[in-house]
Amino acid sequence: MVLPSSLIRLVLLLGVAVAPVPLIAQTAPVPGPQGEAVVAPAVQVAALEEALRIGDVIAIMREEGLEYGTSLESELFPERGGARWRAVVGLIYDTATMRKRFDTAFEEEIGADTEAIGQMLDFFGSEKGQHILRLEIEARRALLDEAAEEAAKVAVENMSAKNDPRLGLLREFAEANDLIELNVAGALNSNLAFYRGLVEGAAFDQPMGEGDMLADVWSQEAEVRRETEEWLFPYLTLAYGPLSDEDLRAYIDFSQSPAGRKLNGATFRAFDVVFSSISRDLGRAAARQMQGEDI
């Protein structure tokens, strides 16, 4: 069984935006061994999440998830889900649960390197960083509208036809953050988790082993990669359209720094935990719906 293409979940660091509040006020120091002021790692991580407005990102992901639930119904059990299915999808995309899973994974991934976390806060807490990330979250929300997404795709096509150097800069940004590979890996992981949920919910007449699931999911890699690229560059074009080349270059430079790479990896891995859990729950719920059971 080939999973629906709408299973592809684009988990991007780019969906965050900093809060317009002083970060110094959020990172209260605690006494060090010599009596000096030291900011505890856990306090720094909490400040970083607040600065990145993870709550707002998760709220958008919930909106995307509710739309995705409608797509699943259309592809797997047309017109048989109704209000009951929508309610189940809403529970699966519960923002409090998503936030708790993210917080736990992110804190573990980011570690206790206070110097690196401080550099992350310095960049995203600056006026430039705030502007960049506000543009990102606005673009993420705008692309919930199909017309906006189509317009962004046309913009990319026009840039490509004109050999616009801006597109080259966007490609450099994507490469610096390994956005295509990380998104493809995250999408395949989510698809595998969905499969596992379907199997646990007895959606298939014939038993399906782990090897069968892995083979089927891996066979989708090319399509996942294509759809990732089709979504990613319109998103980057829309998000960074108002940004100067100088500011985008500064963002690339930060992304290539040890602190930038650490933040990027930690964010992707934390959201991978969130989406894998969601996908497995969706698979179980979809299996029960396909069998006509109460969900």
mmCIF file of C-alpha atoms in Angstrom:
data_model
loop_
_atom_site.group_PDB
_atom_site.id
_atom_site.type_symbol
_atom_site.label_atom_id
_atom_site.label_comp_id
_atom_site.label_asym_id
_atom_site.label_seq_id
_atom_site.Cartn_x
_atom_site.Cartn_y
_atom_site.Cartn_z
ATOM 1 C CA MET A 1 0.000 0.000 0.000
ATOM 2 C CA VAL A 2 1.458 3.354 -1.037
ATOM 3 C CA LEU A 3 0.907 5.996 1.601
ATOM 4 C CA PRO A 4 -0.875 9.199 0.566
ATOM 5 C CA SER A 5 1.476 11.924 -0.594
ATOM 6 C CA SER A 6 -0.143 14.253 1.929
ATOM 7 C CA LEU A 7 1.654 12.298 4.661
ATOM 8 C CA ILE A 8 4.744 14.334 3.937
ATOM 9 C CA ARG A 9 5.363 16.569 6.937
ATOM 10 C CA LEU A 10 7.807 19.392 6.387
ATOM 11 C CA VAL A 11 9.426 19.928 9.753
ATOM 12 C CA LEU A 12 11.414 23.125 9.425
ATOM 13 C CA LEU A 13 13.453 25.205 11.760
ATOM 14 C CA LEU A 14 12.156 27.996 9.553
ATOM 15 C CA GLY A 15 8.732 27.992 11.183
ATOM 16 C CA VAL A 16 9.857 29.941 14.238
ATOM 17 C CA ALA A 17 9.831 33.576 15.216
ATOM 18 C CA VAL A 18 11.195 35.357 18.225
ATOM 19 C CA ALA A 19 9.083 37.211 20.730
ATOM 20 C CA PRO A 20 9.535 40.983 20.899
ATOM 21 C CA VAL A 21 10.661 40.938 24.547
ATOM 22 C CA PRO A 22 14.114 41.475 26.081
ATOM 23 C CA LEU A 23 15.869 38.141 26.415
ATOM 24 C CA ILE A 24 17.966 39.352 29.330
ATOM 25 C CA ALA A 25 14.820 39.594 31.413
ATOM 26 C CA GLN A 26 14.028 35.956 30.645
ATOM 27 C CA THR A 27 17.389 34.500 31.695
ATOM 28 C CA ALA A 28 17.674 35.277 35.381
ATOM 29 C CA PRO A 29 21.151 34.351 36.729
ATOM 30 C CA VAL A 30 21.842 31.952 39.594
ATOM 31 C CA PRO A 31 24.948 31.968 41.826
ATOM 32 C CA GLY A 32 27.955 30.023 40.507
ATOM 33 C CA PRO A 33 30.541 28.178 42.631
ATOM 34 C CA GLN A 34 32.539 31.372 43.158
ATOM 35 C CA GLY A 35 29.457 33.487 43.759
ATOM 36 C CA GLU A 36 29.425 34.785 40.191
ATOM 37 C CA ALA A 37 26.179 35.145 38.257
ATOM 38 C CA VAL A 38 25.547 32.096 36.043
ATOM 39 C CA VAL A 39 22.481 31.386 33.922
ATOM 40 C CA ALA A 40 21.305 27.796 34.431
ATOM 41 C CA PRO A 41 21.098 25.760 31.178
ATOM 42 C CA ALA A 42 17.444 24.861 31.783
ATOM 43 C CA VAL A 43 16.609 28.550 32.177
ATOM 44 C CA GLN A 44 18.474 29.358 28.965
ATOM 45 C CA VAL A 45 16.675 26.615 27.047
ATOM 46 C CA ALA A 46 13.299 27.855 28.280
ATOM 47 C CA ALA A 47 14.243 31.388 27.227
ATOM 48 C CA LEU A 48 15.339 30.121 23.823
ATOM 49 C CA GLU A 49 12.052 28.302 23.252
ATOM 50 C CA GLU A 50 10.152 31.403 24.299
ATOM 51 C CA ALA A 51 12.261 33.543 21.986
ATOM 52 C CA LEU A 52 11.630 31.196 19.088
ATOM 53 C CA ARG A 53 7.899 31.279 19.822
ATOM 54 C CA ILE A 54 7.607 27.531 19.663
ATOM 55 C CA GLY A 55 4.028 27.801 20.921
ATOM 56 C CA ASP A 56 3.053 29.821 17.843
ATOM 57 C CA VAL A 57 4.796 27.337 15.567
ATOM 58 C CA ILE A 58 2.928 24.438 17.141
ATOM 59 C CA ALA A 59 -0.362 26.314 16.765
ATOM 60 C CA ILE A 60 0.277 26.601 13.017
ATOM 61 C CA MET A 61 1.214 22.935 12.868
ATOM 62 C CA ARG A 62 -2.117 22.121 14.460
ATOM 63 C CA GLU A 63 -3.893 24.071 11.702
ATOM 64 C CA GLU A 64 -1.884 22.166 9.103
ATOM 65 C CA GLY A 65 -2.693 18.919 10.892
ATOM 66 C CA LEU A 66 -6.423 19.517 10.882
ATOM 67 C CA GLU A 67 -6.283 20.091 7.115
ATOM 68 C CA TYR A 68 -4.183 16.981 6.742
ATOM 69 C CA GLY A 69 -6.785 14.976 8.653
ATOM 70 C CA THR A 70 -9.357 16.019 6.070
ATOM 71 C CA SER A 71 -7.019 14.843 3.292
ATOM 72 C CA LEU A 72 -6.561 11.487 5.012
ATOM 73 C CA GLU A 73 -10.312 11.003 5.189
ATOM 74 C CA SER A 74 -10.669 11.769 1.481
ATOM 75 C CA GLU A 75 -7.952 9.306 0.517
ATOM 76 C CA LEU A 76 -8.552 6.432 2.940
ATOM 77 C CA PHE A 77 -12.265 6.458 3.831
ATOM 78 C CA PRO A 78 -14.121 9.099 1.777
ATOM 79 C CA GLU A 79 -17.116 10.699 3.512
ATOM 80 C CA ARG A 80 -17.020 8.131 6.332
ATOM 81 C CA GLY A 81 -15.143 10.132 8.930
ATOM 82 C CA GLY A 82 -17.377 13.077 9.658
ATOM 83 C CA ALA A 83 -17.415 14.946 12.941
ATOM 84 C CA ARG A 84 -16.114 11.943 14.851
ATOM 85 C CA TRP A 85 -12.962 11.738 12.742
ATOM 86 C CA ARG A 86 -12.401 15.489 12.962
ATOM 87 C CA ALA A 87 -12.664 15.282 16.739
ATOM 88 C CA VAL A 88 -10.103 12.477 16.884
ATOM 89 C CA VAL A 89 -7.686 14.392 14.654
ATOM 90 C CA GLY A 90 -8.130 17.425 16.885
ATOM 91 C CA LEU A 91 -7.184 15.364 19.929
ATOM 92 C CA ILE A 92 -4.143 13.914 18.185
ATOM 93 C CA TYR A 93 -2.960 17.408 17.275
ATOM 94 C CA ASP A 94 -3.480 18.667 20.828
ATOM 95 C CA THR A 95 -1.138 21.622 21.258
ATOM 96 C CA ALA A 96 -0.343 20.929 24.919
ATOM 97 C CA THR A 97 0.714 17.363 24.129
ATOM 98 C CA MET A 98 2.752 18.480 21.123
ATOM 99 C CA ARG A 99 4.483 21.151 23.202
ATOM 100 C CA LYS A 100 5.317 18.740 26.013
ATOM 101 C CA ARG A 101 6.871 16.263 23.579
ATOM 102 C CA PHE A 102 8.844 19.018 21.895
ATOM 103 C CA ASP A 103 10.082 20.538 25.149
ATOM 104 C CA THR A 104 11.351 17.218 26.469
ATOM 105 C CA ALA A 105 13.142 16.288 23.250
ATOM 106 C CA PHE A 106 14.520 19.777 22.584
ATOM 107 C CA GLU A 107 16.013 20.182 26.051
ATOM 108 C CA GLU A 108 17.696 16.798 25.728
ATOM 109 C CA GLU A 109 19.026 17.563 22.248
ATOM 110 C CA ILE A 110 20.242 21.098 22.935
ATOM 111 C CA GLY A 111 22.220 19.999 25.994
ATOM 112 C CA ALA A 112 23.926 22.193 28.584
ATOM 113 C CA ASP A 113 26.324 24.185 26.388
ATOM 114 C CA THR A 114 25.474 27.583 27.838
ATOM 115 C CA GLU A 115 27.899 29.391 25.540
ATOM 116 C CA ALA A 116 26.262 27.975 22.399
ATOM 117 C CA ILE A 117 22.766 28.641 23.732
ATOM 118 C CA GLY A 118 23.834 32.184 24.517
ATOM 119 C CA GLN A 119 24.944 32.644 20.909
ATOM 120 C CA MET A 120 21.578 31.367 19.708
ATOM 121 C CA LEU A 121 19.821 33.864 21.955
ATOM 122 C CA ASP A 122 22.130 36.662 20.815
ATOM 123 C CA PHE A 123 21.317 36.069 17.149
ATOM 124 C CA PHE A 124 17.587 35.497 17.398
ATOM 125 C CA GLY A 125 17.164 38.125 20.088
ATOM 126 C CA SER A 126 18.649 40.845 17.923
ATOM 127 C CA GLU A 127 16.478 43.213 15.906
ATOM 128 C CA LYS A 128 17.705 41.522 12.731
ATOM 129 C CA GLY A 129 16.950 38.051 14.071
ATOM 130 C CA GLN A 130 13.488 39.055 15.206
ATOM 131 C CA HIS A 131 12.698 40.505 11.798
ATOM 132 C CA ILE A 132 13.929 37.387 10.002
ATOM 133 C CA LEU A 133 11.942 35.006 12.131
ATOM 134 C CA ARG A 134 8.763 37.063 12.079
ATOM 135 C CA LEU A 135 8.899 36.824 8.289
ATOM 136 C CA GLU A 136 9.280 33.061 8.563
ATOM 137 C CA ILE A 137 6.267 32.496 10.759
ATOM 138 C CA GLU A 138 4.147 34.845 8.640
ATOM 139 C CA ALA A 139 5.117 32.884 5.519
ATOM 140 C CA ARG A 140 4.313 29.573 7.193
ATOM 141 C CA ARG A 141 0.863 30.865 8.037
ATOM 142 C CA ALA A 142 0.341 32.380 4.577
ATOM 143 C CA LEU A 143 1.045 29.051 2.887
ATOM 144 C CA LEU A 144 -1.992 27.555 4.575
ATOM 145 C CA ASP A 145 -3.784 29.298 1.688
ATOM 146 C CA GLU A 146 -3.490 27.407 -1.616
ATOM 147 C CA ALA A 147 -3.557 30.601 -3.675
ATOM 148 C CA ALA A 148 -0.602 32.008 -1.738
ATOM 149 C CA GLU A 149 1.306 28.767 -2.191
ATOM 150 C CA GLU A 150 0.655 28.763 -5.938
ATOM 151 C CA ALA A 151 1.781 32.386 -6.224
ATOM 152 C CA ALA A 152 5.001 31.538 -4.378
ATOM 153 C CA LYS A 153 5.642 28.648 -6.780
ATOM 154 C CA VAL A 154 5.196 30.976 -9.757
ATOM 155 C CA ALA A 155 7.651 33.408 -8.175
ATOM 156 C CA VAL A 156 10.269 30.649 -7.937
ATOM 157 C CA GLU A 157 9.689 29.679 -11.582
ATOM 158 C CA ASN A 158 10.164 33.297 -12.652
ATOM 159 C CA MET A 159 13.360 33.621 -10.624
ATOM 160 C CA SER A 160 14.705 30.433 -12.169
ATOM 161 C CA ALA A 161 13.849 31.573 -15.713
ATOM 162 C CA LYS A 162 15.700 34.852 -15.142
ATOM 163 C CA ASN A 163 18.675 33.194 -13.423
ATOM 164 C CA ASP A 164 17.999 35.480 -10.477
ATOM 165 C CA PRO A 165 21.041 35.371 -8.152
ATOM 166 C CA ARG A 166 18.643 35.559 -5.226
ATOM 167 C CA LEU A 167 17.563 31.985 -5.939
ATOM 168 C CA GLY A 168 21.186 30.920 -5.686
ATOM 169 C CA LEU A 169 21.393 32.554 -2.267
ATOM 170 C CA LEU A 170 18.256 30.723 -1.160
ATOM 171 C CA ARG A 171 19.761 27.440 -2.349
ATOM 172 C CA GLU A 172 22.885 28.224 -0.343
ATOM 173 C CA PHE A 173 20.722 28.843 2.708
ATOM 174 C CA ALA A 174 18.914 25.540 2.212
ATOM 175 C CA GLU A 175 22.229 23.726 1.859
ATOM 176 C CA ALA A 176 23.719 25.418 4.926
ATOM 177 C CA ASN A 177 20.813 24.135 7.001
ATOM 178 C CA ASP A 178 20.613 20.766 5.190
ATOM 179 C CA LEU A 179 16.914 21.481 4.760
ATOM 180 C CA ILE A 180 16.164 19.056 1.959
ATOM 181 C CA GLU A 181 17.877 16.039 3.515
ATOM 182 C CA LEU A 182 16.524 16.677 7.007
ATOM 183 C CA ASN A 183 13.004 17.202 5.722
ATOM 184 C CA VAL A 184 13.135 14.077 3.565
ATOM 185 C CA ALA A 185 14.380 12.024 6.516
ATOM 186 C CA GLY A 186 11.698 13.472 8.795
ATOM 187 C CA ALA A 187 8.955 12.782 6.267
ATOM 188 C CA LEU A 188 10.060 9.184 5.761
ATOM 189 C CA ASN A 189 10.207 8.661 9.531
ATOM 190 C CA SER A 190 6.672 10.014 9.848
ATOM 191 C CA ASN A 191 5.455 7.780 7.030
ATOM 192 C CA LEU A 192 7.001 4.741 8.711
ATOM 193 C CA ALA A 193 5.364 5.686 12.010
ATOM 194 C CA PHE A 194 2.009 5.997 10.227
ATOM 195 C CA TYR A 195 2.499 2.541 8.727
ATOM 196 C CA ARG A 196 3.258 1.119 12.154
ATOM 197 C CA GLY A 197 0.066 2.668 13.460
ATOM 198 C CA LEU A 198 -1.932 1.121 10.624
ATOM 199 C CA VAL A 199 -0.433 -2.293 11.377
ATOM 200 C CA GLU A 200 -1.122 -1.946 15.096
ATOM 201 C CA GLY A 201 -4.705 -1.065 14.220
ATOM 202 C CA ALA A 202 -5.007 -4.150 11.975
ATOM 203 C CA ALA A 203 -5.688 -2.137 8.820
ATOM 204 C CA PHE A 204 -4.308 -4.830 6.501
ATOM 205 C CA ASP A 205 -5.830 -8.195 5.646
ATOM 206 C CA GLN A 206 -2.371 -9.749 5.392
ATOM 207 C CA PRO A 207 0.275 -9.288 8.107
ATOM 208 C CA MET A 208 2.977 -6.767 7.209
ATOM 209 C CA GLY A 209 6.439 -7.062 8.738
ATOM 210 C CA GLU A 210 8.894 -4.286 9.569
ATOM 211 C CA GLY A 211 10.952 -5.090 6.479
ATOM 212 C CA ASP A 212 7.917 -4.738 4.234
ATOM 213 C CA MET A 213 7.070 -1.378 5.772
ATOM 214 C CA LEU A 214 10.637 -0.112 5.427
ATOM 215 C CA ALA A 215 10.795 -1.187 1.791
ATOM 216 C CA ASP A 216 7.489 0.471 0.932
ATOM 217 C CA VAL A 217 8.379 3.707 2.719
ATOM 218 C CA TRP A 218 11.833 3.855 1.134
ATOM 219 C CA SER A 219 10.270 3.379 -2.303
ATOM 220 C CA GLN A 220 8.615 6.779 -1.764
ATOM 221 C CA GLU A 221 11.937 8.603 -1.221
ATOM 222 C CA ALA A 222 12.069 10.149 -4.696
ATOM 223 C CA GLU A 223 8.503 11.463 -4.468
ATOM 224 C CA VAL A 224 9.089 12.775 -0.959
ATOM 225 C CA ARG A 225 12.235 14.571 -2.122
ATOM 226 C CA ARG A 226 10.402 16.116 -5.090
ATOM 227 C CA GLU A 227 7.513 17.345 -2.952
ATOM 228 C CA THR A 228 9.931 18.667 -0.340
ATOM 229 C CA GLU A 229 11.734 20.774 -2.933
ATOM 230 C CA GLU A 230 8.435 21.941 -4.443
ATOM 231 C CA TRP A 231 7.334 23.229 -1.029
ATOM 232 C CA LEU A 232 10.649 24.444 0.340
ATOM 233 C CA PHE A 233 11.784 26.985 -2.227
ATOM 234 C CA PRO A 234 8.428 28.752 -2.606
ATOM 235 C CA TYR A 235 8.400 28.984 1.189
ATOM 236 C CA LEU A 236 11.916 30.442 1.326
ATOM 237 C CA THR A 237 11.088 32.866 -1.483
ATOM 238 C CA LEU A 238 7.975 34.082 0.293
ATOM 239 C CA ALA A 239 9.595 34.288 3.722
ATOM 240 C CA TYR A 240 12.747 36.129 2.673
ATOM 241 C CA GLY A 241 11.328 38.299 -0.089
ATOM 242 C CA PRO A 242 11.460 41.441 2.099
ATOM 243 C CA LEU A 243 14.927 40.539 3.451
ATOM 244 C CA SER A 244 18.087 42.183 2.128
ATOM 245 C CA ASP A 245 20.868 40.035 0.695
ATOM 246 C CA GLU A 246 23.072 41.283 3.531
ATOM 247 C CA ASP A 247 20.680 40.054 6.214
ATOM 248 C CA LEU A 248 20.159 36.732 4.454
ATOM 249 C CA ARG A 249 23.950 36.335 4.251
ATOM 250 C CA ALA A 250 24.174 36.979 7.993
ATOM 251 C CA TYR A 251 21.584 34.251 8.551
ATOM 252 C CA ILE A 252 23.579 31.834 6.389
ATOM 253 C CA ASP A 253 26.726 32.653 8.349
ATOM 254 C CA PHE A 254 24.969 31.939 11.646
ATOM 255 C CA SER A 255 23.530 28.710 10.239
ATOM 256 C CA GLN A 256 27.052 27.549 9.367
ATOM 257 C CA SER A 257 28.401 28.320 12.841
ATOM 258 C CA PRO A 258 28.637 25.566 15.490
ATOM 259 C CA ALA A 259 25.783 27.164 17.447
ATOM 260 C CA GLY A 260 23.614 27.440 14.340
ATOM 261 C CA ARG A 261 24.212 23.835 13.348
ATOM 262 C CA LYS A 262 23.479 22.669 16.878
ATOM 263 C CA LEU A 263 20.192 24.576 16.999
ATOM 264 C CA ASN A 264 19.133 23.354 13.574
ATOM 265 C CA GLY A 265 19.818 19.719 14.419
ATOM 266 C CA ALA A 266 18.176 19.908 17.831
ATOM 267 C CA THR A 267 15.040 21.521 16.417
ATOM 268 C CA PHE A 268 14.651 18.982 13.632
ATOM 269 C CA ARG A 269 15.171 16.041 15.965
ATOM 270 C CA ALA A 270 12.708 17.408 18.515
ATOM 271 C CA PHE A 271 10.021 17.943 15.891
ATOM 272 C CA ASP A 272 10.764 14.484 14.509
ATOM 273 C CA VAL A 273 9.741 13.101 17.909
ATOM 274 C CA VAL A 274 6.539 15.147 17.785
ATOM 275 C CA PHE A 275 5.560 14.128 14.250
ATOM 276 C CA SER A 276 6.467 10.468 14.647
ATOM 277 C CA SER A 277 4.161 10.244 17.668
ATOM 278 C CA ILE A 278 1.385 12.058 15.816
ATOM 279 C CA SER A 279 1.765 9.891 12.714
ATOM 280 C CA ARG A 280 1.592 6.673 14.704
ATOM 281 C CA ASP A 281 -1.536 7.869 16.504
ATOM 282 C CA LEU A 282 -3.084 8.875 13.170
ATOM 283 C CA GLY A 283 -2.294 5.448 11.740
ATOM 284 C CA ARG A 284 -4.028 3.671 14.614
ATOM 285 C CA ALA A 285 -7.052 5.958 14.395
ATOM 286 C CA ALA A 286 -7.268 5.620 10.604
ATOM 287 C CA ALA A 287 -7.119 1.821 10.874
ATOM 288 C CA ARG A 288 -10.039 1.776 13.279
ATOM 289 C CA GLN A 289 -12.004 4.147 11.062
ATOM 290 C CA MET A 290 -11.336 1.981 7.999
ATOM 291 C CA GLN A 291 -12.723 -0.999 9.891
ATOM 292 C CA GLY A 292 -15.769 0.931 11.040
ATOM 293 C CA GLU A 293 -14.837 0.757 14.723
ATOM 294 C CA ASP A 294 -15.483 3.464 17.279
ATOM 295 C CA ILE A 295 -12.505 5.804 17.496
#
